[in-house]
Coordinates of C-alpha atoms in Angstrom, one line a residue:
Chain A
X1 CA 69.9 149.3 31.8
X2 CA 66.4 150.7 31.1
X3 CA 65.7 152.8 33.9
X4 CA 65.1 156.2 32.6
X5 CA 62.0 157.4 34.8
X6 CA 61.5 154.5 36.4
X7 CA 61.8 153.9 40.2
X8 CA 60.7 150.0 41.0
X9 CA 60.7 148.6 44.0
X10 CA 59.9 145.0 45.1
X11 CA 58.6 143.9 48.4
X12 CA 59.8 139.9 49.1
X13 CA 60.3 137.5 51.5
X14 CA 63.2 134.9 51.2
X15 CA 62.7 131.7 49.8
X16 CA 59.4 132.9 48.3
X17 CA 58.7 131.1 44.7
X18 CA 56.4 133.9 44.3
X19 CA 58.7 136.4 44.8
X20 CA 61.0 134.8 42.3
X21 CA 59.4 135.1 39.2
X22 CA 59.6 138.6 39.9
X23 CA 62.8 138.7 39.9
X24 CA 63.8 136.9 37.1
X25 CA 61.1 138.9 35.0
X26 CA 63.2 142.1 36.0
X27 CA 66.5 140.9 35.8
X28 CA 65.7 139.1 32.4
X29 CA 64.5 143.0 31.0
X30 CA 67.4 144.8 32.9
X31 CA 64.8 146.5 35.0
X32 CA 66.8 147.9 38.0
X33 CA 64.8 147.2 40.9
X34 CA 65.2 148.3 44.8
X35 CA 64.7 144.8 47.1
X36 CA 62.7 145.0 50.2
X37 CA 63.0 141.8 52.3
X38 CA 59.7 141.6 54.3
X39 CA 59.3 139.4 57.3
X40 CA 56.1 137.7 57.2
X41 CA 55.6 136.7 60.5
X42 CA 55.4 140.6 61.3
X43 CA 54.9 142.2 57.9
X44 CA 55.4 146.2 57.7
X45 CA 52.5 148.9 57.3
X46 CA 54.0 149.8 54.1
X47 CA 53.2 145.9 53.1
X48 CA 49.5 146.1 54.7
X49 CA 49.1 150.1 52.8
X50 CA 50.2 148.5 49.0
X51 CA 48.7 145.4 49.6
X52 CA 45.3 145.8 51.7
X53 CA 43.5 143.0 50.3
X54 CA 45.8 139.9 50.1
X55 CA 48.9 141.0 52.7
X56 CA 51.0 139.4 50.8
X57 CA 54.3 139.4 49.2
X58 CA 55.5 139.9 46.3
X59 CA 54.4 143.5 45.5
X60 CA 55.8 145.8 43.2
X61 CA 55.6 149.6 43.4
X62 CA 56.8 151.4 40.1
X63 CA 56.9 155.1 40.7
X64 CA 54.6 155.0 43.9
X65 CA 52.3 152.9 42.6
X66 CA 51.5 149.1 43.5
X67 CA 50.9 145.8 41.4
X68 CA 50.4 142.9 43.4
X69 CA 49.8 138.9 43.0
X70 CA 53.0 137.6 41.1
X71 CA 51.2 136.6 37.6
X72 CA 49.0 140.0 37.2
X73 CA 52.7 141.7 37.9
X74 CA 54.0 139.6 35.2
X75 CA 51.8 140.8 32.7
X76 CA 52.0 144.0 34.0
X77 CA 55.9 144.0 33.9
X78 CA 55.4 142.2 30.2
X79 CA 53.1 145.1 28.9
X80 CA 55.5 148.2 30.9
X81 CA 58.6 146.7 29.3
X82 CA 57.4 145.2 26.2
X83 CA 60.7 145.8 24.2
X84 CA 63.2 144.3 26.3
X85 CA 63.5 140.3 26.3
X86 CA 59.5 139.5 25.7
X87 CA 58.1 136.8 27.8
X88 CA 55.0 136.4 25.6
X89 CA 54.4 135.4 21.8
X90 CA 53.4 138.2 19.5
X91 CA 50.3 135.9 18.0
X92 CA 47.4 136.8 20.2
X93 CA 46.2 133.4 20.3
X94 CA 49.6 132.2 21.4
X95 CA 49.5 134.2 24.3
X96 CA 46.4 133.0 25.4
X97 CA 47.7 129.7 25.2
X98 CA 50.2 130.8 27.1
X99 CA 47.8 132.1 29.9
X100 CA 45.8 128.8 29.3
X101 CA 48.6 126.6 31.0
X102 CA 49.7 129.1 33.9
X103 CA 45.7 129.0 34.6
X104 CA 46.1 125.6 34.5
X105 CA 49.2 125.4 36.6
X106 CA 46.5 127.7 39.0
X107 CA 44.2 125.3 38.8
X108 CA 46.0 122.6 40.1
X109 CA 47.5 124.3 43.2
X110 CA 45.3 122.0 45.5
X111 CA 47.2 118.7 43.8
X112 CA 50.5 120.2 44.2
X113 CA 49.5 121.5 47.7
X114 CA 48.5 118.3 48.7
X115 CA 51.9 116.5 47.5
X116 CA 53.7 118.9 48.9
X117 CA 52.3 118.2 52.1
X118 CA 52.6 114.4 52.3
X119 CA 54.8 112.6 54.0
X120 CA 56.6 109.0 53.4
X121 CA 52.9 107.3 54.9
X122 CA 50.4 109.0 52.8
X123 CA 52.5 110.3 49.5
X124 CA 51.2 107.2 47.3
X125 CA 48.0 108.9 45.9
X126 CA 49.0 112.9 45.9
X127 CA 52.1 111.9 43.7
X128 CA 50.0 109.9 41.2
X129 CA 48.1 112.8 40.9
X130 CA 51.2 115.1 40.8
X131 CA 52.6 113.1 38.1
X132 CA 49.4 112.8 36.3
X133 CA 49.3 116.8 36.4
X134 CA 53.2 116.8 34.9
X135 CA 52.8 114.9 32.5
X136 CA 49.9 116.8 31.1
X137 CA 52.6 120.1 31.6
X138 CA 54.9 117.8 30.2
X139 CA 53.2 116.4 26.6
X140 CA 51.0 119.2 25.7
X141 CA 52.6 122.6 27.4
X142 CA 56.1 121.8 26.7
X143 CA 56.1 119.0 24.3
X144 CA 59.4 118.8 22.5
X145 CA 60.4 122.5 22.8
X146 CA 63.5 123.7 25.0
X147 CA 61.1 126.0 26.8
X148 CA 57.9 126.6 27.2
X149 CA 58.5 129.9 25.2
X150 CA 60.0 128.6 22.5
X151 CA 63.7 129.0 22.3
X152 CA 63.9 130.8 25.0
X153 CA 62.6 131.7 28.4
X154 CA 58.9 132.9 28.6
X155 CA 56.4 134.2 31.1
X156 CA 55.4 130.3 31.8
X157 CA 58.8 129.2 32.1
X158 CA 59.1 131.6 35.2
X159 CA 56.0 130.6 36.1
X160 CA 56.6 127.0 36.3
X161 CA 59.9 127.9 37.5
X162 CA 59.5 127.3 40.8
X163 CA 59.9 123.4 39.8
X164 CA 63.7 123.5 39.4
X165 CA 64.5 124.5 43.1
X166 CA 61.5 124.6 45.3
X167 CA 59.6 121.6 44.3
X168 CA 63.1 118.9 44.4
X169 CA 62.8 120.4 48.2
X170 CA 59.0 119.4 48.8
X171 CA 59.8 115.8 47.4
X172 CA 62.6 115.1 49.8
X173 CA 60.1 116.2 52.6
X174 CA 57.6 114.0 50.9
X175 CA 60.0 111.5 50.7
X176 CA 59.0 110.8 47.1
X177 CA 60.8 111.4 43.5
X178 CA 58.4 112.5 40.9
X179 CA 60.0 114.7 38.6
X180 CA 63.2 112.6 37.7
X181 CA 64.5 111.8 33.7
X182 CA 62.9 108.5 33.9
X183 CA 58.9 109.5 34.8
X184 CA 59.2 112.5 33.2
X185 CA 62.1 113.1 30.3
X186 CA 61.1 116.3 28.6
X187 CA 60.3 117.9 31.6
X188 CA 63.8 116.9 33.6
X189 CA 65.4 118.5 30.5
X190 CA 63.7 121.5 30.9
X191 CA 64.5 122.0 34.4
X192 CA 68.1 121.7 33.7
X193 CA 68.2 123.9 31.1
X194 CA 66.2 126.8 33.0
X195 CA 68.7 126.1 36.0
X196 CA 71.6 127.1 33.5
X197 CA 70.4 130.2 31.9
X198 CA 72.6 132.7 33.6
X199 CA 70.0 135.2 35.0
X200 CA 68.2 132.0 37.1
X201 CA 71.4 130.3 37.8
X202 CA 72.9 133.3 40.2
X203 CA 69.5 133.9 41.6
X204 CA 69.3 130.3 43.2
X205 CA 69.4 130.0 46.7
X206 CA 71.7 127.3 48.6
X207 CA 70.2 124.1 48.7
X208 CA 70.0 123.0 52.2
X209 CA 69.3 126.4 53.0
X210 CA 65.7 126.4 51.3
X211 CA 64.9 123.2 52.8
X212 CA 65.3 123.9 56.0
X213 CA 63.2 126.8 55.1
X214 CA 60.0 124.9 53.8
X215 CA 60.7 122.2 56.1
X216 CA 60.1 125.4 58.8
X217 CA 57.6 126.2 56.4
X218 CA 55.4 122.7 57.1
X219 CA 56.3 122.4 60.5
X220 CA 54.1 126.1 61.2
X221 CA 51.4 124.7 58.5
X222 CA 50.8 121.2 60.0
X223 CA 50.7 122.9 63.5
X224 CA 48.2 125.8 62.8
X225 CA 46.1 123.3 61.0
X226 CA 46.2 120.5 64.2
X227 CA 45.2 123.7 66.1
X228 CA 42.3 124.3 64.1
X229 CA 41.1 120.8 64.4
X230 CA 41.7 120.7 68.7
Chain B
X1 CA 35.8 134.1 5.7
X2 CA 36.1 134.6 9.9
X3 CA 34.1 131.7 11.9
X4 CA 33.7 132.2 15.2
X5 CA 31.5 130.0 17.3
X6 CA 30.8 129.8 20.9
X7 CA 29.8 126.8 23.6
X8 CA 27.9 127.6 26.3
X9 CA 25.4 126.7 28.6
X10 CA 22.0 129.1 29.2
X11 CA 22.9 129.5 33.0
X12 CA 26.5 129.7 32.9
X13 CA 27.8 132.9 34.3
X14 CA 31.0 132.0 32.5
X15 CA 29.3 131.4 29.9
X16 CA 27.4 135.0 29.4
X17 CA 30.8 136.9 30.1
X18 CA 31.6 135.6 26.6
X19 CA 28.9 136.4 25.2
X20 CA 28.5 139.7 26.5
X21 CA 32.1 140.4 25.3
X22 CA 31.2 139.6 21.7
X23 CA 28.2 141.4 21.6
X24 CA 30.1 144.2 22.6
X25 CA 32.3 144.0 19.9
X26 CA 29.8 143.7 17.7
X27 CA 31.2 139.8 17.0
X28 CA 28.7 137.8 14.8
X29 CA 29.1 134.1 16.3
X30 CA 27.5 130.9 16.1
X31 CA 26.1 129.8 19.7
X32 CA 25.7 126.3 20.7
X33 CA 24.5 125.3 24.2
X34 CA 25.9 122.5 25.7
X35 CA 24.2 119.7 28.1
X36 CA 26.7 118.9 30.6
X37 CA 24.8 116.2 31.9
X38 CA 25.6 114.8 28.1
X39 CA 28.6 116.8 27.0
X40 CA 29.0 116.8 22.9
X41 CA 32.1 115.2 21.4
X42 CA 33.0 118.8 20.4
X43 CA 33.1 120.0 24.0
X44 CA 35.4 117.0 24.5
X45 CA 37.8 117.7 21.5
X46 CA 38.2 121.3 22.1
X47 CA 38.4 121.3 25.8
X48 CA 39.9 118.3 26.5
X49 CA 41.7 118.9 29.7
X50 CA 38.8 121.2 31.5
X51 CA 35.9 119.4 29.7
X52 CA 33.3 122.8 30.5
X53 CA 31.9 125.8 28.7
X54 CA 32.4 128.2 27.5
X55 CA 35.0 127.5 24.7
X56 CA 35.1 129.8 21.6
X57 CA 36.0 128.6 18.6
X58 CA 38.1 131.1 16.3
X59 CA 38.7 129.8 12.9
X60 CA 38.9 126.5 13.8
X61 CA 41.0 127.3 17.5
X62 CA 40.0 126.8 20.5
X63 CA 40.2 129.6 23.2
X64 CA 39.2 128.4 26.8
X65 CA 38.5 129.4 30.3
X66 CA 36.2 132.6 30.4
X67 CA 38.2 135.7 31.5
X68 CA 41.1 134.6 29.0
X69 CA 38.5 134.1 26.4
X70 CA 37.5 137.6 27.2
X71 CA 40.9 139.0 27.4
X72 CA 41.8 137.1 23.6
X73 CA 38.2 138.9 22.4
X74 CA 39.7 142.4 23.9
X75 CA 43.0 142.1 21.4
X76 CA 41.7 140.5 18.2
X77 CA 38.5 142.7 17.6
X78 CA 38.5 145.8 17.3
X79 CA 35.8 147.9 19.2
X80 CA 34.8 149.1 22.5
X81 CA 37.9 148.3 24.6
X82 CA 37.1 145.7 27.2
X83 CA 40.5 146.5 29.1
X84 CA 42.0 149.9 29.5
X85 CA 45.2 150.8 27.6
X86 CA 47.5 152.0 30.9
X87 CA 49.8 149.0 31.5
X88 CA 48.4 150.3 35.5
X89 CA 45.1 150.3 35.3
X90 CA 45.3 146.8 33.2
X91 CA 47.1 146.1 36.5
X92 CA 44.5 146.8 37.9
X93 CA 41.2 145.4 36.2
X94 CA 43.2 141.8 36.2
X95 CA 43.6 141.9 39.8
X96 CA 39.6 142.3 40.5
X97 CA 38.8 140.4 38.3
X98 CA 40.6 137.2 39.6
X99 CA 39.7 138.8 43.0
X100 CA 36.1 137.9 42.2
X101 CA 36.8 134.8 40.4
X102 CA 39.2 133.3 43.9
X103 CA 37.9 135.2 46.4
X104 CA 34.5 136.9 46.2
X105 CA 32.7 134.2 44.7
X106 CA 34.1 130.7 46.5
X107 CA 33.3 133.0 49.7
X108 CA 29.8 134.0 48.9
X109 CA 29.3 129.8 47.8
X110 CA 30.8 128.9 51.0
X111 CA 28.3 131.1 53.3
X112 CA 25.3 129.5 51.6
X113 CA 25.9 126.1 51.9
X114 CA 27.8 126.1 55.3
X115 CA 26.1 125.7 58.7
X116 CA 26.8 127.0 62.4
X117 CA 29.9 128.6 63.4
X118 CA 31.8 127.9 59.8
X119 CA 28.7 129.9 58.3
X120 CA 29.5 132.6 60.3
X121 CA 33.0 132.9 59.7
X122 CA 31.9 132.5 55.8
X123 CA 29.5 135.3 55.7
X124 CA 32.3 137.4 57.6
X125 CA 34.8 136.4 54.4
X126 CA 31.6 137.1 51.4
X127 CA 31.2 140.2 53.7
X128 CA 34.7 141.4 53.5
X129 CA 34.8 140.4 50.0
X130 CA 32.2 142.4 49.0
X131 CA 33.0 145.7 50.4
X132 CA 36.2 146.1 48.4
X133 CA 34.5 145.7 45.7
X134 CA 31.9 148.1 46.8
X135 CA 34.8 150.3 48.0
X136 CA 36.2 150.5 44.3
X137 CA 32.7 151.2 42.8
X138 CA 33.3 154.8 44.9
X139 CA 32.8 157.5 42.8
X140 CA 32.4 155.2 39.2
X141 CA 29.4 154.4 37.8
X142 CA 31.4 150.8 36.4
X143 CA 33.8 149.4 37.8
X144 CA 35.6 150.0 34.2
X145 CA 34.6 154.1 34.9
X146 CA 31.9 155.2 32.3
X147 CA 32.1 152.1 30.7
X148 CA 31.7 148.6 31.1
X149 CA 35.1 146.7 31.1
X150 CA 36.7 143.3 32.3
X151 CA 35.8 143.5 36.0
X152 CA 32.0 144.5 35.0
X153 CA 32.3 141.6 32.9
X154 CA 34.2 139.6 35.5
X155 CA 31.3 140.9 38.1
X156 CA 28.7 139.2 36.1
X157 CA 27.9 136.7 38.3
X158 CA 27.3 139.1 41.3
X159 CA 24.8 140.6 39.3
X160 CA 22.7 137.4 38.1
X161 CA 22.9 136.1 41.6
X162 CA 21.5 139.4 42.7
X163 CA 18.4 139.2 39.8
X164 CA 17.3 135.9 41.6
X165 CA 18.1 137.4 45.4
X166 CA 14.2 137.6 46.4
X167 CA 13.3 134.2 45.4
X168 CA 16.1 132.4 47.0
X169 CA 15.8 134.8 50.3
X170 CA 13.7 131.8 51.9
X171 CA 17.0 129.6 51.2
X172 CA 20.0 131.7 51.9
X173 CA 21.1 134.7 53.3
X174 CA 21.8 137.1 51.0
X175 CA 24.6 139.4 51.8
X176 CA 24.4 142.2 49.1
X177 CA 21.9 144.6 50.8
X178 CA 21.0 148.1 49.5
X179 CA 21.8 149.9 53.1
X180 CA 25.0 147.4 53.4
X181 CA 26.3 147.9 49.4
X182 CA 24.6 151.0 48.0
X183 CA 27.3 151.2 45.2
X184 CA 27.1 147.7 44.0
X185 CA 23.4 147.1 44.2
X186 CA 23.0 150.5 42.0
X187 CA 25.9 148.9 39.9
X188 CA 23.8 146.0 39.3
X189 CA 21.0 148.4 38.1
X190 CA 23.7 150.3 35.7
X191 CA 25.2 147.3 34.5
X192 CA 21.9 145.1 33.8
X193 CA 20.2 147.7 32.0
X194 CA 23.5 148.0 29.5
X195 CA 21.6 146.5 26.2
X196 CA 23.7 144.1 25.3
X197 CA 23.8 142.4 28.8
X198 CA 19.7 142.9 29.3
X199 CA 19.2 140.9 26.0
X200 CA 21.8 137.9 27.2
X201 CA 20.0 137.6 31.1
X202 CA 18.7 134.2 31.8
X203 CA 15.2 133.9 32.6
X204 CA 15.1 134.2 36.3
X205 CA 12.5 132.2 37.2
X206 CA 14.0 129.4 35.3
X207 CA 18.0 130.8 36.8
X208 CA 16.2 130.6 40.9
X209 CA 14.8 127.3 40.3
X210 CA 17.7 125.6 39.2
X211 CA 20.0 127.5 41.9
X212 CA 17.3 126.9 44.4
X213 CA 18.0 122.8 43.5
X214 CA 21.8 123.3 43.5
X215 CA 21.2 124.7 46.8
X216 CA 19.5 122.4 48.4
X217 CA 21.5 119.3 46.7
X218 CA 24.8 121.1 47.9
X219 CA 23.3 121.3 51.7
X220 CA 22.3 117.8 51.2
X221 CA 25.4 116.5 50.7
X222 CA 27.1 118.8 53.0
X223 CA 24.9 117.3 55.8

């Protein structure tokens, strides 16, 4: 394990996809990491001293000092650890490609919000638009390779990663199937095969378990936002 | 034989980070300024999914989306370096800069075109904003220390808004005051006196005129 020198710690909450691709960006180096669960509804002063700005989770402290906001750790993880499993291409241009599409992926947070939050009544038009969004991801991010690295897992596979386990949870709540073999073939495939890589398949949580969890999740959301409105 | 070329648009804040990363690097490019009231079928090729400026053009490949473009200029030329070289303090410079780009900048939007009680709370937000930034200006004269780097780059857009701040006072409330944000407003002094930024500012009386219309369009709508 590379560890030599190195004292990491991670700041988390369960069930965060966030969170996540930390993880699975250390685990897939070998980084040995300390895990601190934080609870959100009444996060620590250590969370609000590393993390002034956003107060969130995840945030990583390697010897004393924080990195926070899950992609910039990426990179930041990517850059400290270059030698061990790379999750970007060597090409310069290739890597900004690869930043192109988790921008992207960015940039369409308000579409995927907006699914997620729907309901059987109103999930007609946020899942056009969330299909219309993966199958952009789909034909021209993934096209016909087995992952969005290449041949294997890269820093937009963990960031799209999130699809396998958390997003199968929102469409149930949505009550609405978008990302299924027959609307969107490549893409299914994908999934699969990121579930079975050994390093994400023991970091999965139990099923029901994260549902309940977002369902929790969008109960508190939908209430805070009917309180705003009254 | 290296082609680089650039799209762009004259009051794109975007638009001039590019630039202002080439120039320096010392990049010869090719400029072309768009009309996105009449975008060219190049525009549409290269950028299909975004369809805006800037896109640089590298020996034929298309780069897009401003701070990545920047970010791609840092590794392939040579030159002053736009991001430091400490895995940390590249940490670092990539979190303020997407700090401006998600937070500072939709806040400081948000408290000019809202109204009321929502204006209030939006000023509070640009505010807030705005004092971390001036917070990590302490002690630097750039936010990339003695020299300019991605965040100054990043920060552009602070400081064109701030060339046009007297001119738009009659239309907005300006929150970046010398007695609120000594650091930033002499930042904006530093950093638009740096040569190769000075010879890539907009006109401002041409930049206020068409912010003043977006302005008022934006409220109109709004309302």
């Amino acid at each position: 394990m590379e560890n030599s020198g190195h004292i990491v710690k991670l700041y988390g909450a369960w069930g965060s996809p966030f969170v996540h691709r930390v993880i699975w960006a250390l685990k897939l180096k070998g980084v040995e990491y300390e895990y601190i669960e934080e609870d959100l509804s009444n996060k620590s002063s250590s969370l609000l001293e590393y993390n002034p700005v956003h107060k969130e989770v995840p945030v990583l402290i390697h010897n004393g000092k924080p990195v926070v906001d899950s992609i910039v750790i990426l990179e930041y993880i990517e850059e400290t650890w270059p030698h061990l499993y790379p999750l970007l291409p060597a090409d310069s241009y290739d890597r900004a490609l690869a930043r192109f599409w988790i921008d992207f992926g960015q940039q369409k947070r308000p579409t995927v919000h907006a699914f997620c939050g729907s309901s059987k009544e109103n999930n007609e038009k946020t899942g056009e638009k969330m299909l219309e969004t993966l199958n952009i991801i789909q034909d021209q991010a993934l096209g016909d390779k087995k992952f969005f690295g290449g041949d294997s897992i890269g820093m937009v596979d963990l960031y799209f990663g999130w699809y396998v386990q958390w997003f199968p949870c929102f469409e149930q709540l949505a009550g609405l199937q978008v990302l299924n073999p027959s609307n969107l073939p490549k893409l299914h495939k994908w999934a699969m095969n990121f579930k079975e890589e050994p390093i994400i398949k023991e970091t999965l949580y139990d099923s029901k378990k994260l549902l309940l969890h977002l369902e929790g999740i969008r109960k508190k959301r939908y209430m805070a936002a009917q309180a705003r409105v009254l | 034989m290296e082609s680089v070329k650039l799209f762009g648009t004259w009051s794109s804040p975007s638009s001039k980070r590019v630039e202002i990363a080439l120039k320096l690097k010392g990049v010869e490019y090719e400029y072309v300024e768009e009309d996105l009231q009449n975008k060219s079928p190049d525009l549409l090729k290269y950028n299909p999914i975004h369809k805006k400026v800037p896109i640089l053009l590298h020996n034929g490949k298309p780069i897009v989306e401003s701070l990545l473009i920047v970010e791609y200029i840092d590794e392939t030329w040579p030159g002053p370096a736009i991001l430091p070289s400490d895995p940390y303090d590249r940490a670092m410079a990539r979190f303020w800069a997407k700090f401006l780009d998600e937070k500072c900048w939709p806040a400081m939007k948000k408290a000019w075109l809202s109204t009321g009680e929502e204006q209030e709370k939006a000023n509070e937000e640009a505010n807030e904003a705005l004092m971390f930034l001036e917070n990590e200006l302490k002690g630097k004269k750039f936010f990339g220390g003695d020299t300019i780097g991605l965040v100054d780059i990043a920060a552009n857009l602070i400081a064109l808004w701030y060339g046009i701040n007297e001119e738009l006072s009659g239309l907005i409330q300006q929150p970046l005051t010398k007695d609120k944000f000594p650091n930033l407003c002499e930042w904006v002094d530093e950093y638009t006196n740096c040569s190769f930024v000075k010879e890539n500012l907009p006109p401002t009386d041409k930049l206020a005129q068409l912010y003043m219309a977006r302005i008022q369009a934006d409220k109109a709508s709004a309302q």
